[in-house]
Amino acid sequence: METTEQKTTEEQPTEEPIDDPTIGTVLVVGAGIAGIRAALDLAETGYRVVLTDSSPAIGGILSKLDYQFPSDHCGMCKMLPVVGREYASQYCMRKSLLHDNIKILPFTEVTRVDGQPGAFEVELVKRARHVDTEVCIGTGYCADVCPVEVPDAFNQGLTKRKAVFQPVPHNLPNMYLIDMQACTRCGECVKVCPVDAINLEASDESLTFTFDSIIFAVGCELYNPANTIDLGGYGIYPNVVTSLEFERILSASGGYDGEVRRPSDGKPVSRIAWLQCVGSRNRKAGRDYCSSICCMFALKEAVLAHEKSSSPIETTIFYMDMRTFGKDFYRYRERAEEEYGVKLVRCRVHDVDAMPDDSVIVRYLDPKDGSWHRETFDIVVLSTGQAPPKDREKLAEMLGIAPSQMGFFPTHELDRVKSEREGVFMCGSLTGLTDIGEAMTSGSAAASEASKLMRSMGKRHKEEIAFPPERQTARELPKVTVILCRWNEGKMPPGVDIEKIKERLSRRSSVGEVHVVDTVCRGPGFEQSKAILEQTKGNRVLFGACLPYVYRQRLKLIAQKAGFNPALVEVEDIRSVIQRLRKEEPFDALTRRVGQNLDVAVERLKNSDALHVKSIPILQQALIVGAGVAGMRSALSLAERGVQVHLLEKSGDLGGLVAAKLRYTLDGLDPVKLVSDIKQRVWENKRITTHTNAEILKSSGSLGRFETVIRNGDNEQLVILHGATIIATGGRDAKTDQYAYGQSDQIVTQSELEQGVSSGKLDAKKLNNVVMIQCVGSREKGAHEYCSRICCAAALKNSFRILSDNPEARIVVLYRDMMTYGFSEQYYTKARGQGVMFTNFDLDRKPSVVVDNGKPVVRYFDPVVREEFETEPDLLVLSTGIEADPSNRALAEIFGVALTPDGFFQEADSKWRPVDFLKEGIFVAGSAHSPQKLSEVITQAEAAAQRAFTYLSRGSVTTARIVSTVHDAICSRCQLCVEVCPYGARTYEPMEKRIVVDEAACQGCGLCAAACPNSASELQGLHEKKAMAAIDAYLQEISL
Amino acid sequence: MINLAELKQDLYKEVTEHNDIRYCFNCSTCISGCPASEANPPLLIRNLVRKVLLGQEDALLDDDSPWACVTCSKCEEMCPMGVKPFELCLAIRRWQCRNDETRIPQSLPELFERGYTQPVEKAQALRASVGLGELSLVVHDPELLKRFQAMLKETKIVKENSYMFKE
């Protein structure tokens, strides 16, 4: 990664991102996952992106996390483009990322931002690495001799590293750099380096670029418990660790070999405790916010600890409210408790103490029975949440924005990715810690805003490169033209004799020509290679070069321009083999090793066939199902970018649930005005055709061309052709018969209360005594087994509404876990400050309601004072939540997408592809996905629009070369391949009685080929003969 | 069964001028670190906050637990909501004394005799065993104690209850 940019910036000034000012160019600052999502979305659309990060590696916090719930695996690679994936790297994203349209500048800071949208002038400072990655061959001798040892930040200080080090152990290519703060300038590394790659005097480099738009995704800091009096013990007792440290303890690369062991003595762990809210939910310390992710983080770590331990362990999480507010979070909690026995104790712990053997003691009160406990744990994990972004003042000053929200960045109240400065957008945890799914959503939404802005300024996106016709090679015998790189200025590593390698290859019958050039990837060597390719008589090309991860794309491109099919071009690594071998074998064995690898590559090429891509034309029209806020917003977002949109609504009017029910929000938005504004804009937009009272009859087709038949309000059948679909059908207010609902007019839902006080039917002044019951019919087996996310906020906003008319009203909120995540915690605090009484209840001791003379009587247990209370409220308000519309089932069938057990639409991946469906070309936004707040709906609607636009922005998309095929003649139609395909790319076509592969959806993973009992399924270009020939070539050398 | 309507909603205003106790969210930080939570009966400050906020006047008046507070202020250090539980504990004691004069004889002589409600002077041996120095206490200096008692006699509450103190 580091090397890519160095080469391009130093050697290719003509290929700077600003070579054609009519093409839109965006700076994305921060290469964590949100920044990467935004960058990839823009790059897939054809815009050029410069992605910077202040650290030497990309990936942010996620580079340290090996596992994510709900699958407890890593899934970062799911971010990579699904269609058009030839333009991006296709391997583990935690190693690195490459995309033709993204230029990555790690170890780079933004120091100045001037100008306005369309012409932001930005100064970037590239910090010196002091190791020339052009020259470094990665022997690691430098680190061997370096006398300095410092805590390794990658492992949260659990392990040590040298002053010269590889910042992320699994990066590709993995280049060294020198930490000049730790370096003593002893010069030992300079002496020992065989290629003179180290320069202790190197200095920072300043660059200035012009951008159309800027996206900030610099994340936030994690709270450091060592700095304050919070929970004395961290930094003193070795077995008190933060959640991120525990994550590294669990990791195979974390210095503990992936076993759960105590930092103090390396002994296996049998009891672990998590303490939640360390550094969060602390009004006194000015951190009156919830960090949103820690509850799920702790649950996941507890589950993983159970899975990773060879012997049974006990896990306990000490919490205040278990905030499982996201989609399917509650089910994960149930699984943690029921399947793994994770114990949840509602008690914030005062402090921890250590025993002489370094075990940690926790004293707590179990609120279930009021009993006291003093327990010993091997490890205590502090769930440390967010802290404001580092250098926030500097960043704020540079942008001319005042940070608010306790040091976090303020955003537009409704459009959460818009900053106060026009043309500057924000995503990810910069505006408050988010989970992966929300980071993805906000990254796409920020890309959407930048893309709309560029469109409005008339900026173009890049077209696909047109290639000359390919050489026809099918009838020729394989002849490989080999181009070997002599390395930078002839600095081949010692022991590698390039002439001997040339001679060895020339002896192979399938090799036609062997050329040796200087620095094949750039400068004169690059030009020379181009000329060789133009003239050669060979029909296959093999490059022997360094860093194939970085250059494969680029070298294949020049071969493609010379008429070679990319499947007939290989780039063989002759550098990292040296890196891998240098410790086991002497340097003089390297010539033989490199030769051996090139032999294998020749055999692979000899047995390769040209592979052709398909171009799928994309109809630049979208169908959006549902004209609530999500649907309307997506429609506008696409229409503003030139896409023709058909907006379907089953009712007679636009606006959905927000228009029907929402009158005010907790954060002071005016939903009535919002809906009327957005409706107005939809009506006025000439590219949007709305169909009200519409019904969908059927839909067929695939990415690029769908055909949907609808019946409109005039009872006419219409056929709509569209390239992409967004499902935004929303949700609906859940009904209930619990708690005597329906038996008294003094029992209402939150929604009915909101409308009652807004319309004047209910007089809040007369409400002196109000009881609210949360989670009615939610988060319970046999009911809605999920959190509706909005009801706690509804209880708060309605409490404030009542108190504003009647400050003396007594309001009791009976809750299970207050889900005031993020900055909405402040409203929970404010409500208590205004006297609202919050009383917790458990499922096994729910409140009871009887109606006496038409009036509700509520009885409940207060677990603090452990007494039963009774009250006769003027109004009993039930928080019934949001449920999925039953008509989703029919829609899911029509569009060929899946539903969750709760009836919401099932996205491709809850973390990494939150608004995509597995089926290509269909997306989801708003409450059809899961219940969410108004501002979240807007963000998701933009994200879905952007994901659709990555296709709709172009006339066509090309499929990948390596996709699977079926040999019908030997296929037994057992359909095993259909079952195993994770991308839904395989279907059984009953009319033709055969398996059909959707080549746009196929990701070439090969699961089908592995599952197929008789090799009828095969990945194109990866057949057995080729593999065997390569193995033979390798073994030949060994047997010599 | 307690009827909410029979409770005194504004009790907290009587007990303390410190409004922030309403921010309490029953997190239990105060009690899990409280040494007096192990007393018999235990002092559970979190529950006292709750009783005050609920307006459980009678129960609060009869509650002896505030008197078990050893005034270490650990709760106050760590309370995330700035509720100042320790100060509330003292406020409840004052409120109890204001509303129930039988409370006064229990505590005033102790204060008068040694300057504290708790016999902290007895902890000297324990302190010494863990290497802690001697506490500087009023009770250790007869001259200082005399001046302290003279000062106390000037206060309204001692004057009103002078029968308890020998001249």
Short mmCIF file of C-alpha atoms in Angstrom, two decimals, chain A residues 471-744:
data_model
loop_
_atom_site.label_atom_id
_atom_site.label_comp_id
_atom_site.label_asym_id
_atom_site.label_seq_id
_atom_site.Cartn_x
_atom_site.Cartn_y
_atom_site.Cartn_z
CA ARG A 471 -5.05 -10.87 -30.55
CA GLN A 472 -6.59 -14.10 -31.72
CA THR A 473 -4.53 -16.82 -30.07
CA ALA A 474 -6.89 -19.76 -29.82
CA ARG A 475 -5.33 -21.59 -32.75
CA GLU A 476 -1.70 -20.92 -31.80
CA LEU A 477 0.61 -22.94 -29.63
CA PRO A 478 1.35 -21.13 -26.35
CA LYS A 479 4.38 -18.86 -26.57
CA VAL A 480 5.23 -16.88 -23.47
CA THR A 481 7.03 -13.54 -23.66
CA VAL A 482 8.84 -12.96 -20.37
CA ILE A 483 9.77 -9.49 -19.15
CA LEU A 484 12.04 -9.50 -16.11
CA CYS A 485 12.60 -6.44 -13.98
CA ARG A 486 16.18 -5.67 -13.07
CA TRP A 487 14.98 -3.63 -10.11
CA ASN A 488 15.49 -0.07 -9.18
CA GLU A 489 18.71 1.26 -10.72
CA GLY A 490 19.89 -2.28 -11.13
CA LYS A 491 19.81 -2.81 -7.38
CA MET A 492 18.86 -6.44 -7.54
CA PRO A 493 19.17 -8.02 -4.10
CA PRO A 494 22.53 -9.66 -3.54
CA GLY A 495 22.58 -13.27 -4.62
CA VAL A 496 20.02 -12.94 -7.43
CA ASP A 497 21.60 -13.42 -10.84
CA ILE A 498 19.11 -12.16 -13.38
CA GLU A 499 21.13 -13.37 -16.38
CA LYS A 500 21.08 -16.93 -15.05
CA ILE A 501 17.34 -16.70 -14.62
CA LYS A 502 17.00 -15.42 -18.17
CA GLU A 503 19.03 -18.33 -19.48
CA ARG A 504 17.03 -20.84 -17.51
CA LEU A 505 13.70 -19.52 -18.82
CA SER A 506 14.94 -19.37 -22.42
CA ARG A 507 15.47 -23.14 -22.29
CA ARG A 508 11.75 -23.77 -21.76
CA SER A 509 10.00 -24.70 -24.99
CA SER A 510 6.92 -22.62 -24.29
CA VAL A 511 8.97 -19.47 -23.70
CA GLY A 512 9.46 -17.39 -26.84
CA GLU A 513 11.37 -14.32 -25.73
CA VAL A 514 12.96 -13.20 -22.47
CA HIS A 515 13.66 -9.50 -21.96
CA VAL A 516 15.37 -7.86 -19.02
CA VAL A 517 14.42 -4.23 -18.41
CA ASP A 518 15.17 -1.67 -15.71
CA THR A 519 12.25 -0.91 -13.38
CA VAL A 520 9.40 -2.40 -15.34
CA CYS A 521 6.75 -0.47 -13.41
CA ARG A 522 7.80 3.07 -14.27
CA GLY A 523 10.07 5.43 -16.16
CA PRO A 524 11.98 4.23 -19.23
CA GLY A 525 11.53 0.59 -18.17
CA PHE A 526 7.78 1.02 -18.34
CA GLU A 527 8.01 2.55 -21.84
CA GLN A 528 10.41 -0.20 -22.92
CA SER A 529 7.98 -2.84 -21.71
CA LYS A 530 5.17 -1.22 -23.69
CA ALA A 531 7.34 -1.31 -26.83
CA ILE A 532 8.24 -4.97 -26.26
CA LEU A 533 4.58 -5.86 -25.95
CA GLU A 534 3.68 -4.02 -29.16
CA GLN A 535 6.28 -5.94 -31.14
CA THR A 536 6.38 -9.37 -29.56
CA LYS A 537 5.28 -12.46 -31.42
CA GLY A 538 4.38 -14.25 -28.22
CA ASN A 539 0.77 -14.84 -27.29
CA ARG A 540 1.14 -14.83 -23.51
CA VAL A 541 2.97 -12.42 -21.21
CA LEU A 542 4.80 -13.06 -17.96
CA PHE A 543 6.20 -10.21 -15.91
CA GLY A 544 8.76 -11.04 -13.27
CA ALA A 545 8.51 -8.05 -11.00
CA CYS A 546 8.28 -7.04 -7.41
CA LEU A 547 5.06 -6.43 -5.52
CA PRO A 548 2.58 -8.09 -7.85
CA TYR A 549 -0.24 -7.02 -5.52
CA VAL A 550 0.49 -3.46 -6.41
CA TYR A 551 1.49 -3.74 -10.03
CA ARG A 552 -0.57 -6.59 -11.40
CA GLN A 553 -3.33 -4.21 -12.41
CA ARG A 554 -1.01 -1.72 -14.01
CA LEU A 555 1.12 -4.22 -15.94
CA LYS A 556 -1.95 -6.13 -17.10
CA LEU A 557 -3.31 -2.85 -18.39
CA ILE A 558 -0.34 -2.18 -20.70
CA ALA A 559 -0.57 -5.76 -21.96
CA GLN A 560 -4.30 -5.26 -22.55
CA LYS A 561 -3.57 -2.09 -24.50
CA ALA A 562 -1.22 -4.18 -26.66
CA GLY A 563 -4.05 -6.58 -27.43
CA PHE A 564 -3.47 -9.31 -24.85
CA ASN A 565 -6.35 -10.91 -23.03
CA PRO A 566 -5.76 -10.28 -19.31
CA ALA A 567 -6.21 -13.97 -18.53
CA LEU A 568 -3.07 -14.56 -20.61
CA VAL A 569 -0.97 -12.12 -18.58
CA GLU A 570 0.68 -13.04 -15.28
CA VAL A 571 2.75 -10.99 -12.90
CA GLU A 572 5.04 -13.17 -10.83
CA ASP A 573 6.47 -11.95 -7.60
CA ILE A 574 10.24 -12.12 -7.51
CA ARG A 575 10.58 -9.95 -4.45
CA SER A 576 8.49 -11.27 -1.58
CA VAL A 577 9.88 -14.75 -2.23
CA ILE A 578 13.19 -13.24 -1.21
CA GLN A 579 11.60 -11.77 1.86
CA ARG A 580 10.09 -15.10 2.82
CA LEU A 581 13.19 -17.15 2.25
CA ARG A 582 15.94 -14.98 3.56
CA LYS A 583 15.98 -16.43 7.04
CA GLU A 584 16.03 -20.09 6.06
CA GLU A 585 18.32 -20.07 3.07
CA PRO A 586 21.49 -18.27 2.02
CA PHE A 587 21.18 -15.53 -0.58
CA ASP A 588 22.82 -17.60 -3.30
CA ALA A 589 19.86 -20.00 -3.26
CA LEU A 590 17.64 -17.15 -4.36
CA THR A 591 18.44 -17.35 -8.06
CA ARG A 592 17.18 -20.92 -8.08
CA ARG A 593 14.08 -20.06 -6.04
CA VAL A 594 13.10 -17.14 -8.24
CA GLY A 595 13.66 -19.26 -11.33
CA GLN A 596 11.48 -21.98 -9.89
CA ASN A 597 8.62 -19.59 -9.26
CA LEU A 598 8.87 -18.24 -12.81
CA ASP A 599 8.82 -21.81 -14.18
CA VAL A 600 5.58 -22.41 -12.37
CA ALA A 601 4.12 -19.21 -13.76
CA VAL A 602 5.11 -20.20 -17.30
CA GLU A 603 3.31 -23.53 -16.88
CA ARG A 604 0.22 -21.78 -15.58
CA LEU A 605 0.21 -19.42 -18.54
CA LYS A 606 0.81 -22.26 -20.98
CA ASN A 607 -2.40 -23.87 -19.74
CA SER A 608 -4.46 -20.69 -19.65
CA ASP A 609 -7.16 -19.74 -22.09
CA ALA A 610 -8.39 -16.30 -22.94
CA LEU A 611 -11.35 -15.36 -20.76
CA HIS A 612 -13.90 -12.85 -21.88
CA VAL A 613 -16.03 -10.48 -19.90
CA LYS A 614 -19.65 -9.73 -20.58
CA SER A 615 -20.90 -6.25 -20.76
CA ILE A 616 -24.25 -5.81 -19.07
CA PRO A 617 -26.13 -2.78 -20.31
CA ILE A 618 -27.69 -0.75 -17.53
CA LEU A 619 -31.02 0.98 -18.04
CA GLN A 620 -30.59 4.33 -16.39
CA GLN A 621 -33.94 4.20 -14.67
CA ALA A 622 -34.79 3.31 -11.11
CA LEU A 623 -37.88 1.89 -9.47
CA ILE A 624 -38.46 2.91 -5.88
CA VAL A 625 -41.09 1.03 -3.95
CA GLY A 626 -42.66 3.11 -1.19
CA ALA A 627 -42.98 6.88 -1.10
CA GLY A 628 -42.33 7.55 2.56
CA VAL A 629 -39.44 9.74 3.61
CA ALA A 630 -36.89 7.05 2.67
CA GLY A 631 -38.36 6.44 -0.78
CA MET A 632 -38.82 10.13 -1.59
CA ARG A 633 -35.33 10.97 -0.43
CA SER A 634 -33.77 8.15 -2.49
CA ALA A 635 -35.85 9.23 -5.49
CA LEU A 636 -34.66 12.83 -5.24
CA SER A 637 -31.08 11.77 -4.73
CA LEU A 638 -31.09 9.73 -7.94
CA ALA A 639 -33.18 12.18 -9.94
CA GLU A 640 -30.79 15.01 -9.07
CA ARG A 641 -28.10 12.92 -10.71
CA GLY A 642 -30.00 12.47 -13.94
CA VAL A 643 -31.68 9.12 -13.27
CA GLN A 644 -35.31 8.65 -14.32
CA VAL A 645 -37.22 7.44 -11.27
CA HIS A 646 -40.55 5.67 -10.93
CA LEU A 647 -41.80 6.14 -7.38
CA LEU A 648 -44.51 3.69 -6.37
CA GLU A 649 -46.84 4.20 -3.43
CA LYS A 650 -49.60 1.84 -2.43
CA SER A 651 -51.62 4.47 -0.59
CA GLY A 652 -53.17 7.55 -2.10
CA ASP A 653 -50.58 10.04 -0.87
CA LEU A 654 -46.84 10.44 -0.33
CA GLY A 655 -45.23 10.67 3.09
CA GLY A 656 -45.64 7.27 4.69
CA LEU A 657 -45.54 6.73 8.41
CA VAL A 658 -43.78 10.03 9.12
CA ALA A 659 -46.55 12.03 7.45
CA ALA A 660 -49.24 9.95 9.10
CA LYS A 661 -47.93 9.78 12.64
CA LEU A 662 -44.89 11.89 13.42
CA ARG A 663 -45.60 15.39 14.76
CA TYR A 664 -42.40 16.26 16.65
CA THR A 665 -39.11 14.58 17.40
CA LEU A 666 -36.82 14.31 20.40
CA ASP A 667 -34.10 16.35 18.73
CA GLY A 668 -36.45 19.17 17.83
CA LEU A 669 -37.00 18.50 14.13
CA ASP A 670 -40.23 19.52 12.45
CA PRO A 671 -41.36 16.37 10.63
CA VAL A 672 -44.52 18.01 9.28
CA LYS A 673 -42.53 20.67 7.47
CA LEU A 674 -39.92 18.13 6.43
CA VAL A 675 -42.54 15.96 4.75
CA SER A 676 -44.26 18.85 3.01
CA ASP A 677 -40.91 20.19 1.74
CA ILE A 678 -39.74 16.87 0.41
CA LYS A 679 -43.14 16.14 -1.17
CA GLN A 680 -43.00 19.48 -2.90
CA ARG A 681 -39.56 18.70 -4.28
CA VAL A 682 -40.71 15.29 -5.50
CA TRP A 683 -43.76 16.77 -7.27
CA GLU A 684 -41.61 19.41 -8.90
CA ASN A 685 -38.89 17.07 -10.10
CA LYS A 686 -39.48 16.23 -13.75
CA ARG A 687 -37.41 13.07 -13.59
CA ILE A 688 -39.64 11.50 -10.93
CA THR A 689 -42.86 9.81 -12.02
CA THR A 690 -45.04 8.99 -9.04
CA HIS A 691 -47.64 6.25 -9.11
CA THR A 692 -50.00 6.39 -6.13
CA ASN A 693 -52.56 3.70 -5.25
CA ALA A 694 -50.19 1.41 -7.10
CA GLU A 695 -49.85 -2.31 -6.75
CA ILE A 696 -46.96 -4.44 -7.94
CA LEU A 697 -48.07 -7.50 -9.86
CA LYS A 698 -44.79 -9.07 -10.88
CA SER A 699 -41.15 -8.35 -11.50
CA SER A 700 -38.51 -10.18 -13.47
CA GLY A 701 -35.04 -9.59 -14.85
CA SER A 702 -31.66 -8.98 -13.32
CA LEU A 703 -29.17 -6.19 -12.73
CA GLY A 704 -29.34 -3.61 -15.47
CA ARG A 705 -32.72 -4.61 -16.79
CA PHE A 706 -35.67 -5.39 -14.58
CA GLU A 707 -39.23 -5.49 -15.83
CA THR A 708 -41.90 -4.76 -13.28
CA VAL A 709 -45.62 -4.83 -13.95
CA ILE A 710 -47.78 -2.58 -11.81
CA ARG A 711 -51.44 -1.65 -11.59
CA ASN A 712 -51.84 2.06 -10.99
CA GLY A 713 -54.61 4.10 -9.36
CA ASP A 714 -56.55 4.27 -12.60
CA ASN A 715 -56.59 0.47 -12.68
CA GLU A 716 -54.23 0.40 -15.67
CA GLN A 717 -51.45 -2.12 -16.00
CA LEU A 718 -48.06 -0.56 -16.71
CA VAL A 719 -44.74 -2.18 -17.46
CA ILE A 720 -41.79 -0.35 -15.94
CA LEU A 721 -38.29 -1.08 -17.17
CA HIS A 722 -35.58 -0.23 -14.69
CA GLY A 723 -31.91 -0.86 -14.10
CA ALA A 724 -32.06 -0.84 -10.30
CA THR A 725 -34.66 -1.10 -7.53
CA ILE A 726 -34.85 0.41 -4.08
CA ILE A 727 -37.28 -1.05 -1.58
CA ALA A 728 -38.44 1.57 0.91
CA THR A 729 -41.80 0.30 2.04
CA GLY A 730 -41.36 1.42 5.65
CA GLY A 731 -42.91 -0.13 8.71
CA ARG A 732 -46.10 0.43 10.66
CA ASP A 733 -47.15 1.17 14.22
CA ALA A 734 -47.52 -2.10 16.07
CA LYS A 735 -50.83 -2.77 17.81
CA THR A 736 -51.23 -4.57 21.10
CA ASP A 737 -53.79 -6.17 23.35
CA GLN A 738 -51.42 -6.27 26.30
CA TYR A 739 -51.77 -4.12 29.43
CA ALA A 740 -55.53 -3.78 28.94
CA TYR A 741 -55.14 -1.76 25.75
CA GLY A 742 -58.56 -1.12 24.28
CA GLN A 743 -60.36 -1.39 27.60
CA SER A 744 -60.12 2.26 28.57
#
